[in-house]
């Protein structure tokens, strides 16, 4: 039996359920609120948001499955005149209260057109307010294990791709410590079954990794200075998402559902003119680690 | 004597001095801190920032005069192969503490190329957290008076231009109540002397208008609810500046000085998923007034 778009969409929907459950269990206070929506052009989604939790201050775990006429920019890139499209995915951003718990982003998605073209995309990346080298190494090793189960090249390729993608050009900083990012993995890359199996493992890998960071750090004490630093790092997160993130830009340009797209923004972000942390502080150490091409697997 | 680029740049520099003085007088507490900088490609600027004032929580009044090879996108738009350029201007954004004092933005600028092409641009626009119809009318009438001294069409043209420019497409809202915006006013539009006189009056008009809003509202009491609303409106300001503002985008894309460009961002901004104010509240009234094509001059 070949895999249909309904199979994939159904699996993503159950992934959303599963992740929300695991996050609620780890938060021990807040529950996700569901906001179902329909897209005028076809399809819809289930936006689920959480706020004011023990650990999670604001976040979203969104599922969508939409269809219609393929957007012009995709048609142009593929030199096509016209085609219908179907796109489904799960997209997550979580902003924790405690500055010792990192911000995380995860996305898995599938796209196909009426002419038979299809691909998967997605990834997981981590944005610690303070980089903890052990956690960074655990994070990258976890992703590498997932990748290595499917292709010997995946981790290296997709880790480099994340470094390039999550780059705040005007700050000369990466958004965080990266992770993996991949897009347009289609028939030239492998069978639909194999790629779907890989994407499933990425999706299932998310909750165990992040709930570990929640549990390990949620009770750690923090100072007002550390909270202030968190607010500045969230400012950088806003800058990346609104200036450079191609997914956000595409959504806002093409009349996507604004509230679902911008659920990625933090509850609060601050800006201070030309703020530079003291030399040899833990803030300046974090800045020194927001660079491309750090080998986190090797470093531990 | 014809007007030189040095004349214009010198006048802008003294405008910066004059505005900073008037704002400090009205704030009665904070002073501007100057940060001089040089541009690797040629020229430089004086960034001046203010923070933690009685009235002004964070803001900047920047002067710059830069020169070098004309950026590729301008050359392409003008179908030119290459040319040197000179650009000078004053750019202001002020974020007040008190939600009853509006956010304001002002810019005056002059651009010329070695092939003889030149133009002026600029404008003033107001972003109240709560729209006060009397203040909106005073603001637009003040701008209309400035415009009417120079050309009968200016106010109508530049008011419409501001409505179009300061539009947050993904929210279907204007950033605030607009004002005037103009760009590329060159030889086809009038003599350099006449246009410079217009731009001078816009520049000189700024401080009297804004210090009036500061004085009238700085002591007005506000609730935590009103403060929360201010933080959400600042979130929209961030969204406009980072997603849609062509000036910000151009600066960040072309390796402009990031800290000077992003001095426009507020000290703090908040986001709440799908926040909708109560019907008939003053917050929903403000939203209903964030539309294009409101005739503020006529309405009072």
Coordinates of N, CA, C and O in Angstrom, one line a residue, chain A residues 78-216:
Chain A
X78 N 9.5 26.1 -9.6 CA 9.5 24.8 -10.3 C 9.2 24.9 -11.8 O 9.1 23.9 -12.4
X79 N 9.1 26.2 -12.3 CA 8.7 26.4 -13.7 C 7.5 25.7 -14.1 O 7.4 25.0 -15.1
X80 N 6.4 25.8 -13.3 CA 5.1 25.2 -13.6 C 4.1 26.3 -13.9 O 4.2 27.4 -13.3
X81 N 3.1 26.0 -14.6 CA 2.1 26.9 -15.0 C 1.1 27.0 -13.9 O 0.7 28.0 -13.4
X82 N 0.5 25.8 -13.5 CA -0.4 25.8 -12.4 C -0.5 24.4 -11.9 O -0.3 23.4 -12.6
X83 N -1.0 24.3 -10.6 CA -1.2 22.9 -10.0 C -1.9 23.2 -8.7 O -1.8 24.2 -8.1
X84 N -2.7 22.2 -8.2 CA -3.2 22.2 -6.9 C -2.2 21.7 -5.9 O -1.3 20.9 -6.3
X85 N -2.3 22.2 -4.7 CA -1.3 21.7 -3.7 C -2.1 21.2 -2.4 O -3.2 21.5 -2.2
X86 N -1.4 20.4 -1.7 CA -1.8 20.0 -0.3 C -0.6 20.1 0.6 O 0.5 19.7 0.2
X87 N -0.8 20.7 1.8 CA 0.3 20.8 2.7 C -0.2 20.5 4.1 O -1.3 21.0 4.5
X88 N 0.6 19.7 4.8 CA 0.2 19.4 6.2 C 1.4 19.4 7.1 O 2.5 19.2 6.6
X89 N 1.3 19.8 8.3 CA 2.4 19.8 9.2 C 2.1 20.1 10.7 O 0.9 20.4 11.0
X90 N 3.1 19.9 11.5 CA 3.0 20.3 12.9 C 4.1 21.3 13.2 O 5.3 21.0 12.7
X91 N 3.8 22.3 13.8 CA 4.8 23.4 14.1 C 4.7 23.8 15.5 O 3.6 24.0 16.1
X92 N 5.9 23.9 16.2 CA 5.9 24.1 17.6 C 6.9 25.2 18.0 O 8.1 25.2 17.4
X93 N 6.6 26.2 18.8 CA 7.5 27.0 19.5 C 7.1 27.1 21.0 O 5.9 27.4 21.2
X94 N 8.1 27.0 21.9 CA 7.8 27.1 23.3 C 8.7 28.0 24.0 O 10.0 27.9 23.8
X95 N 8.1 29.0 24.7 CA 8.9 30.0 25.5 C 8.7 29.7 27.0 O 7.6 29.9 27.5
X96 N 9.7 29.2 27.6 CA 9.6 28.9 29.1 C 9.8 30.2 29.9 O 10.3 31.2 29.5
X97 N 9.3 30.1 31.2 CA 9.5 31.1 32.2 C 10.9 31.2 32.6 O 11.4 32.3 32.7
X98 N 11.4 30.1 33.0 CA 12.7 30.1 33.6 C 13.9 30.2 32.6 O 13.9 29.5 31.6
X99 N 14.7 31.2 32.8 CA 15.8 31.4 31.8 C 16.8 30.3 31.6 O 17.5 30.2 30.6
X100 N 16.7 29.3 32.5 CA 17.6 28.2 32.4 C 17.0 27.1 31.5 O 17.7 26.1 31.1
X101 N 15.7 27.2 31.2 CA 15.1 26.3 30.3 C 15.2 26.9 28.9 O 14.9 28.1 28.7
X102 N 15.7 26.2 27.9 CA 15.8 26.8 26.5 C 14.5 27.0 25.8 O 13.5 26.3 26.1
X103 N 14.5 27.9 24.8 CA 13.4 28.0 23.9 C 13.6 26.9 22.8 O 14.7 26.6 22.5
X104 N 12.5 26.3 22.4 CA 12.7 25.3 21.3 C 11.7 25.5 20.2 O 10.6 26.1 20.4
X105 N 12.1 25.0 19.0 CA 11.2 25.1 17.8 C 11.3 23.7 17.1 O 12.4 23.1 17.0
X106 N 10.2 23.2 16.7 CA 10.1 22.0 15.9 C 9.1 22.1 14.8 O 8.1 22.8 15.0
X107 N 9.4 21.5 13.7 CA 8.4 21.5 12.6 C 8.6 20.2 11.8 O 9.7 19.8 11.5
X108 N 7.5 19.6 11.4 CA 7.5 18.5 10.4 C 6.4 18.9 9.4 O 5.3 19.3 9.8
X109 N 6.7 18.7 8.2 CA 5.7 19.1 7.2 C 5.8 18.2 5.9 O 6.9 17.6 5.6
X110 N 4.7 18.1 5.2 CA 4.7 17.4 3.9 C 3.9 18.2 2.9 O 2.9 18.9 3.3
X111 N 4.4 18.2 1.7 CA 3.8 19.1 0.7 C 3.6 18.2 -0.6 O 4.6 17.4 -0.9
X112 N 2.5 18.2 -1.2 CA 2.4 17.6 -2.6 C 1.5 18.4 -3.5 O 0.7 19.2 -3.1
X113 N 1.8 18.1 -4.8 CA 1.0 18.8 -5.8 C 0.3 17.8 -6.7 O 0.7 16.6 -6.8
X114 N -0.7 18.3 -7.4 CA -1.5 17.5 -8.3 C -0.7 16.9 -9.4 O -1.2 15.9 -10.0
X115 N 0.4 17.4 -9.7 CA 1.3 16.8 -10.8 C 2.2 15.7 -10.3 O 3.0 15.2 -11.0
X116 N 2.0 15.3 -9.0 CA 2.8 14.2 -8.5 C 4.0 14.6 -7.7 O 4.6 13.7 -7.1
X117 N 4.4 15.8 -7.8 CA 5.6 16.2 -7.0 C 5.3 16.3 -5.5 O 4.2 16.7 -5.2
X118 N 6.2 15.8 -4.7 CA 6.0 15.8 -3.2 C 7.3 16.0 -2.5 O 8.3 15.6 -3.1
X119 N 7.2 16.4 -1.3 CA 8.4 16.5 -0.5 C 8.1 16.6 1.0 O 7.0 17.1 1.4
X120 N 9.1 16.3 1.9 CA 9.0 16.5 3.3 C 10.0 17.6 3.7 O 11.0 17.8 3.0
X121 N 9.7 18.2 4.8 CA 10.6 19.2 5.4 C 10.4 19.2 6.9 O 9.5 18.6 7.4
X122 N 11.3 19.9 7.6 CA 11.2 20.0 9.0 C 12.5 20.2 9.7 O 13.5 20.6 9.2
X123 N 12.5 19.9 11.0 CA 13.7 20.0 11.9 C 13.3 20.4 13.3 O 12.2 20.6 13.6
X124 N 14.4 20.4 14.1 CA 14.3 20.8 15.5 C 15.5 21.7 15.8 O 16.6 21.3 15.4
X125 N 15.3 22.8 16.4 CA 16.5 23.6 16.8 C 16.2 24.2 18.2 O 15.1 24.5 18.6
X126 N 17.3 24.5 18.9 CA 17.3 24.9 20.3 C 17.9 26.3 20.5 O 18.9 26.5 19.9
X127 N 17.2 27.1 21.3 CA 17.7 28.4 21.6 C 17.8 28.6 23.1 O 16.9 29.1 23.7
X128 N 18.9 28.2 23.7 CA 19.1 28.4 25.1 C 19.4 29.9 25.4 O 20.0 30.6 24.6
X129 N 18.8 30.5 26.5 CA 19.2 31.8 26.9 C 20.6 31.8 27.3 O 21.3 32.8 27.1
X130 N 21.0 30.8 28.0 CA 22.4 30.5 28.4 C 22.8 29.2 27.8 O 22.1 28.2 28.1
X131 N 23.8 29.1 27.0 CA 24.2 27.8 26.4 C 24.9 27.0 27.5 O 25.8 27.4 28.2
X132 N 24.3 25.8 27.7 CA 24.9 24.8 28.6 C 25.5 23.7 27.7 O 24.8 23.1 26.9
X133 N 26.8 23.6 27.7 CA 27.5 22.7 26.8 C 27.1 21.3 26.9 O 27.0 20.6 25.8
X134 N 26.8 20.8 28.1 CA 26.4 19.4 28.2 C 25.0 19.2 27.5 O 24.8 18.2 26.9
X135 N 24.1 20.2 27.8 CA 22.8 20.0 27.2 C 22.9 20.2 25.6 O 22.2 19.5 24.9
X136 N 23.7 21.0 25.2 CA 23.9 21.2 23.7 C 24.4 19.9 23.1 O 24.0 19.5 22.0
X137 N 25.3 19.3 23.8 CA 25.9 18.0 23.3 C 24.8 16.9 23.3 O 24.7 16.2 22.4
X138 N 24.1 16.8 24.4 CA 23.0 15.8 24.5 C 22.0 16.1 23.4 O 21.5 15.1 22.7
X139 N 21.6 17.3 23.1 CA 20.7 17.7 22.1 C 21.2 17.2 20.7 O 20.5 16.5 20.0
X140 N 22.4 17.6 20.4 CA 22.9 17.3 19.1 C 23.1 15.8 18.9 O 22.9 15.2 17.9
X141 N 23.6 15.1 20.0 CA 23.7 13.7 19.9 C 22.4 13.0 19.7 O 22.3 12.0 19.0
X142 N 21.3 13.5 20.4 CA 20.0 12.9 20.2 C 19.6 13.0 18.7 O 19.0 12.1 18.1
X143 N 19.8 14.2 18.1 CA 19.4 14.4 16.8 C 20.3 13.5 15.8 O 19.8 13.0 14.8
X144 N 21.5 13.4 16.2 CA 22.4 12.6 15.3 C 22.0 11.1 15.3 O 22.0 10.5 14.3
X145 N 21.6 10.7 16.5 CA 21.1 9.3 16.6 C 19.9 9.1 15.7 O 19.8 8.1 15.0
X146 N 18.9 10.0 15.7 CA 17.8 9.9 14.9 C 18.2 9.9 13.4 O 17.7 9.1 12.6
X147 N 19.0 10.8 13.0 CA 19.5 10.9 11.6 C 20.2 9.6 11.2 O 20.0 9.1 10.1
X148 N 21.1 9.2 12.1 CA 22.0 8.0 11.7 C 21.1 6.7 11.5 O 21.6 5.9 10.7
X149 N 20.0 6.7 12.1 CA 19.1 5.5 11.8 C 18.6 5.5 10.4 O 18.0 4.5 10.0
X150 N 18.7 6.6 9.7 CA 18.1 6.7 8.4 C 19.1 6.9 7.2 O 18.9 6.4 6.1
X151 N 20.2 7.7 7.5 CA 21.1 7.9 6.4 C 22.4 8.5 7.1 O 22.4 9.4 7.9
X152 N 23.5 7.9 6.7 CA 24.8 8.3 7.3 C 25.1 9.8 7.1 O 25.9 10.4 7.9
X153 N 24.6 10.4 6.0 CA 24.9 11.8 5.7 C 23.9 12.8 6.4 O 24.2 14.0 6.4
X154 N 22.8 12.3 6.8 CA 21.7 13.2 7.2 C 22.2 14.2 8.3 O 21.9 15.4 8.2
X155 N 22.8 13.7 9.4 CA 23.1 14.7 10.5 C 24.0 15.8 10.0 O 23.7 17.0 10.3
X156 N 25.0 15.5 9.3 CA 26.0 16.5 8.9 C 25.3 17.5 8.0 O 25.4 18.7 8.1
X157 N 24.6 16.9 7.0 CA 23.9 17.8 6.0 C 22.9 18.7 6.7 O 22.8 19.9 6.5
X158 N 22.0 18.2 7.6 CA 20.9 18.9 8.2 C 21.3 19.8 9.3 O 20.7 20.8 9.6
X159 N 22.5 19.5 10.0 CA 23.0 20.3 11.0 C 23.6 21.6 10.3 O 23.4 22.7 10.8
X160 N 24.3 21.4 9.2 CA 24.8 22.6 8.5 C 23.7 23.4 8.0 O 23.8 24.7 8.0
X161 N 22.7 22.8 7.5 CA 21.5 23.5 6.9 C 20.9 24.4 8.0 O 20.5 25.5 7.8
X162 N 20.7 23.8 9.3 CA 20.2 24.6 10.4 C 21.1 25.8 10.7 O 20.6 26.9 11.0
X163 N 22.4 25.6 10.7 CA 23.3 26.7 11.0 C 23.1 27.8 10.0 O 23.1 29.0 10.4
X164 N 22.9 27.5 8.8 CA 22.7 28.5 7.7 C 21.4 29.1 7.9 O 21.2 30.4 7.7
X165 N 20.3 28.3 8.1 CA 19.0 28.9 8.1 C 18.7 29.8 9.4 O 18.2 30.8 9.2
X166 N 19.1 29.3 10.5 CA 18.8 30.0 11.8 C 19.9 31.1 12.1 O 20.4 31.1 13.2
X167 N 20.2 31.9 11.1 CA 21.3 32.8 11.3 C 20.7 34.3 11.2 O 19.9 34.6 10.3
X168 N 21.0 35.1 12.3 CA 20.6 36.4 12.3 C 21.7 37.3 11.7 O 22.6 37.7 12.4
X169 N 21.5 37.5 10.4 CA 22.6 38.1 9.6 C 23.0 39.5 10.2 O 24.2 39.8 10.3
X170 N 22.0 40.3 10.6 CA 22.4 41.7 11.0 C 23.0 41.7 12.4 O 23.5 42.7 12.8
X171 N 23.0 40.6 13.1 CA 23.7 40.5 14.4 C 24.9 39.6 14.3 O 25.6 39.5 15.3
X172 N 25.1 39.0 13.2 CA 26.2 38.0 13.0 C 26.2 37.0 14.1 O 27.2 36.6 14.7
X173 N 25.0 36.5 14.4 CA 24.8 35.5 15.5 C 23.9 34.4 14.9 O 22.9 34.7 14.2
X174 N 24.1 33.2 15.4 CA 23.0 32.2 15.1 C 21.9 32.4 16.2 O 22.1 33.0 17.2
X175 N 20.7 32.0 15.8 CA 19.6 32.2 16.8 C 19.8 31.4 18.1 O 19.4 31.9 19.1
X176 N 20.4 30.3 18.0 CA 20.7 29.5 19.2 C 21.8 28.5 18.8 O 22.7 28.9 18.1
X177 N 21.7 27.3 19.3 CA 22.8 26.3 19.0 C 22.4 25.4 17.8 O 23.0 24.4 17.6
X178 N 21.4 25.8 17.1 CA 21.0 25.1 15.9 C 20.3 23.8 16.2 O 19.6 23.7 17.2
X179 N 20.6 22.8 15.3 CA 19.9 21.5 15.5 C 19.9 20.9 14.1 O 21.0 20.8 13.4
X180 N 18.8 20.5 13.6 CA 18.7 20.0 12.2 C 17.6 20.7 11.5 O 16.6 21.1 12.1
X181 N 17.8 21.0 10.2 CA 16.8 21.6 9.3 C 16.9 20.9 8.0 O 18.0 20.7 7.5
X182 N 15.7 20.6 7.4 CA 15.8 20.0 6.0 C 14.5 20.4 5.3 O 13.5 20.7 5.9
X183 N 14.6 20.5 4.0 CA 13.5 20.9 3.2 C 13.5 20.2 1.8 O 14.6 19.9 1.3
X184 N 12.3 20.1 1.3 CA 12.2 19.5 -0.1 C 12.9 18.2 -0.2 O 13.6 18.0 -1.2
X185 N 12.7 17.3 0.7 CA 13.3 16.0 0.6 C 12.2 15.2 -0.1 O 11.2 14.8 0.5
X186 N 12.4 14.9 -1.4 CA 11.4 14.3 -2.3 C 11.9 13.0 -2.9 O 12.9 12.4 -2.4
X187 N 11.3 12.7 -4.0 CA 11.6 11.4 -4.7 C 13.1 11.2 -5.0 O 13.6 10.0 -5.0
X188 N 13.8 12.3 -5.3 CA 15.2 12.1 -5.7 C 16.1 11.7 -4.4 O 17.2 11.3 -4.6
X189 N 15.4 11.8 -3.2 CA 16.2 11.6 -2.0 C 15.9 10.2 -1.4 O 16.7 9.7 -0.6
X190 N 14.8 9.6 -1.8 CA 14.4 8.3 -1.3 C 13.0 8.0 -1.5 O 12.2 8.8 -2.0
X191 N 12.5 6.8 -1.0 CA 11.1 6.5 -1.2 C 10.3 7.3 -0.2 O 10.8 7.8 0.9
X192 N 9.0 7.5 -0.5 CA 8.1 8.2 0.4 C 8.1 7.5 1.8 O 8.1 8.2 2.8
X193 N 8.1 6.2 1.8 CA 8.0 5.5 3.0 C 9.2 5.7 3.9 O 9.1 6.0 5.1
X194 N 10.4 5.7 3.3 CA 11.6 5.9 4.1 C 11.7 7.3 4.6 O 12.0 7.5 5.8
X195 N 11.3 8.3 3.8 CA 11.4 9.7 4.3 C 10.3 9.9 5.3 O 10.6 10.6 6.3
X196 N 9.2 9.3 5.2 CA 8.1 9.5 6.2 C 8.6 8.9 7.5 O 8.4 9.4 8.6
X197 N 9.2 7.7 7.4 CA 9.8 7.1 8.6 C 10.8 8.0 9.3 O 10.8 8.1 10.6
X198 N 11.6 8.7 8.6 CA 12.6 9.6 9.1 C 11.9 10.8 9.8 O 12.1 11.1 11.0
X199 N 10.9 11.4 9.1 CA 10.2 12.5 9.7 C 9.4 12.1 10.9 O 9.3 12.9 11.9
X200 N 8.8 10.9 10.9 CA 8.1 10.4 12.1 C 9.1 10.3 13.3 O 8.7 10.7 14.4
X201 N 10.3 9.9 13.1 CA 11.2 9.7 14.2 C 11.6 11.1 14.7 O 11.8 11.3 15.9
X202 N 11.8 12.1 13.8 CA 12.1 13.4 14.2 C 10.9 13.9 15.1 O 11.1 14.5 16.2
X203 N 9.7 13.7 14.6 CA 8.5 14.2 15.4 C 8.4 13.5 16.7 O 8.2 14.2 17.8
X204 N 8.6 12.2 16.8 CA 8.5 11.5 18.1 C 9.7 11.8 19.0 O 9.6 11.7 20.2
X205 N 10.8 12.3 18.4 CA 12.0 12.6 19.2 C 11.8 13.9 20.0 O 12.5 14.1 21.0
X206 N 11.0 14.7 19.5 CA 10.9 16.1 20.1 C 10.5 16.1 21.6 O 11.3 16.6 22.4
X207 N 9.4 15.4 22.0 CA 8.9 15.6 23.4 C 9.9 15.0 24.4 O 10.2 15.6 25.4
X208 N 10.5 13.8 24.2 CA 11.4 13.3 25.2 C 12.7 14.2 25.4 O 13.1 14.4 26.5
X209 N 13.1 14.8 24.3 CA 14.3 15.7 24.4 C 13.9 17.0 25.2 O 14.5 17.4 26.2
X210 N 12.8 17.6 24.8 CA 12.4 18.9 25.4 C 11.9 18.7 26.9 O 12.3 19.5 27.7
X211 N 11.1 17.7 27.1 CA 10.7 17.5 28.5 C 11.8 17.2 29.5 O 11.8 17.6 30.6
X212 N 12.9 16.7 28.9 CA 14.1 16.5 29.8 C 14.7 17.8 30.2 O 15.0 18.1 31.3
X213 N 14.8 18.8 29.2 CA 15.3 20.1 29.5 C 14.3 20.8 30.5 O 14.8 21.6 31.4
X214 N 13.0 20.6 30.3 CA 12.1 21.2 31.3 C 12.3 20.7 32.7 O 12.5 21.5 33.6
X215 N 12.3 19.4 32.8 CA 12.5 18.8 34.1 C 13.8 19.1 34.8 O 13.8 19.4 36.0
X216 N 14.9 19.1 34.1 CA 16.2 19.4 34.7 C 16.3 20.8 35.1 O 17.2 21.0 36.0

